[in-house]
Amino acid sequence: MSESCLFCRIVRGEIPAKIVAESDECVAFRDINPQAPVHVLVVPRQHVGSLNDSPDPTLLGRMALLAADIAKREGIAESGYRTVVNTNADAGQTVFHIHLHLLGGRAMGWPPG
Ligand code: AMP
Ligand code: ZN
């Protein structure tokens, strides 16, 4: 846990967020600046700064499976969706509490910008 970390504060309920799912290990909420009709962030309750910080592989698996479950409930599992973990500056990571973006509800280009 980190006192000042934005996503730790959302996990603790100190900052409001539109929560869409919760599990023992993860919380999922809508991105405040959505880049697609469905844009949800899946974060671990435990503070992990980024993918570089050797997170528990089980935790990453749980994050991915929760994203897939949300995709089904949001009705985008069949049409398709993208899951993204940005790491450090070149990828545009702005919040240093690991998070998995779940994006869907529109067709997306490849490669990403
Ligand atoms: P990244 O650029 O990969 O670090 O993604 C951080 C994401 O967090 C961005 O898509 C932001 O729009 C989102 N974000 C920042 N502040 C909040 C907030 N208070 N609630 C929900 N999403 C947020
Ligand atoms: Zn944190």
XYZ file of C-alpha atoms and ligand atoms in Angstrom:
137
model
C 0.000 0.000 0.000
C 1.194 3.492 -0.774
C -0.299 6.498 1.058
C -0.330 8.919 -1.850
C -0.768 6.528 -4.789
C -3.912 7.437 -6.755
C -5.008 3.853 -7.407
C -4.262 2.753 -3.832
C -6.546 5.608 -2.757
C -9.289 4.398 -5.124
C -8.865 0.842 -3.772
C -9.260 2.191 -0.215
C -12.376 4.154 -1.238
C -10.776 7.543 -0.495
C -11.266 8.777 -4.073
C -14.532 8.028 -5.869
C -14.521 5.774 -8.906
C -17.116 3.930 -10.944
C -16.363 0.423 -9.683
C -17.443 -2.339 -12.070
C -15.986 -5.411 -10.335
C -14.179 -6.421 -7.184
C -12.417 -9.605 -6.165
C -10.250 -10.554 -3.199
C -7.162 -9.385 -5.053
C -8.350 -6.845 -7.646
C -10.590 -3.842 -8.193
C -11.881 -2.718 -11.606
C -13.261 0.746 -12.355
C -14.088 2.917 -15.365
C -11.288 5.069 -16.759
C -11.956 8.760 -16.057
C -10.898 9.661 -19.634
C -12.263 6.782 -21.720
C -10.582 6.018 -25.039
C -13.283 3.587 -26.196
C -16.978 2.966 -25.387
C -15.789 0.443 -22.788
C -12.608 1.490 -20.970
C -12.049 -0.198 -17.628
C -8.903 -0.353 -15.504
C -8.144 -3.519 -13.527
C -5.762 -2.950 -10.619
C -4.451 -5.160 -7.828
C -5.370 -4.168 -4.270
C -1.688 -4.607 -3.460
C 0.597 -1.752 -4.571
C 2.867 -2.828 -7.437
C 4.438 0.049 -9.367
C 4.701 -1.506 -12.811
C 5.299 -4.707 -14.715
C 9.008 -4.124 -14.031
C 8.447 -4.704 -10.334
C 8.217 -8.491 -10.634
C 4.571 -8.864 -9.726
C 3.294 -12.250 -8.672
C 2.390 -14.127 -11.896
C -0.774 -15.393 -10.238
C -1.849 -11.816 -9.663
C -1.349 -10.915 -13.328
C -3.378 -13.953 -14.327
C -6.187 -12.924 -12.017
C -6.147 -9.404 -13.454
C -6.435 -10.815 -16.997
C -9.224 -13.219 -16.082
C -11.182 -10.474 -14.326
C -10.827 -8.323 -17.472
C -12.159 -11.200 -19.603
C -15.089 -11.629 -17.215
C -15.903 -7.898 -17.384
C -15.652 -8.031 -21.214
C -18.349 -10.724 -21.218
C -20.589 -8.707 -18.917
C -20.072 -5.523 -20.962
C -21.056 -7.417 -24.128
C -17.744 -7.006 -25.979
C -16.276 -10.498 -25.590
C -17.472 -11.641 -29.020
C -16.913 -8.389 -30.936
C -13.446 -8.096 -29.408
C -11.418 -6.035 -27.008
C -7.864 -5.063 -26.216
C -5.974 -5.418 -22.935
C -2.945 -3.192 -22.427
C -0.374 -2.723 -19.664
C 1.682 0.432 -20.269
C 5.120 0.358 -18.661
C 7.226 3.493 -18.133
C 7.736 6.552 -20.287
C 7.853 5.221 -23.852
C 4.563 3.403 -23.340
C 2.982 6.454 -21.710
C 2.504 5.081 -18.201
C 1.210 7.947 -16.056
C -0.005 6.152 -12.921
C 2.643 4.029 -11.229
C 0.349 1.398 -9.759
C 0.162 -1.458 -12.253
C -3.117 -1.534 -14.168
C -4.553 -3.441 -17.064
C -6.597 -1.374 -19.520
C -9.646 -3.166 -20.966
C -10.758 -1.354 -24.137
C -13.591 -2.310 -26.453
C -16.814 -1.370 -28.152
C -15.151 -0.064 -31.316
C -12.699 -1.342 -33.915
C -9.079 -0.473 -33.113
C -6.049 0.111 -35.292
C -2.817 -1.842 -35.210
C -0.022 -1.142 -34.522
C -0.983 1.123 -31.629
C 0.467 4.634 -31.690
P -1.541 4.844 -17.993
O -1.332 6.026 -18.920
O -1.396 3.519 -18.652
O -0.708 4.978 -16.741
O -3.071 4.903 -17.580
C -3.555 5.652 -16.505
C -5.027 5.803 -16.722
O -5.631 6.213 -15.519
C -5.398 6.846 -17.784
O -6.123 6.210 -18.833
C -6.245 7.846 -17.016
O -7.309 8.375 -17.779
C -6.728 7.020 -15.839
N -7.064 7.777 -14.647
C -6.357 8.786 -14.070
N -6.976 9.215 -12.968
C -8.096 8.454 -12.824
C -9.158 8.408 -11.870
N -9.197 9.241 -10.811
N -10.144 7.504 -12.052
C -10.140 6.680 -13.115
N -9.157 6.659 -14.047
C -8.155 7.538 -13.900
Zn -0.752 2.039 -5.420
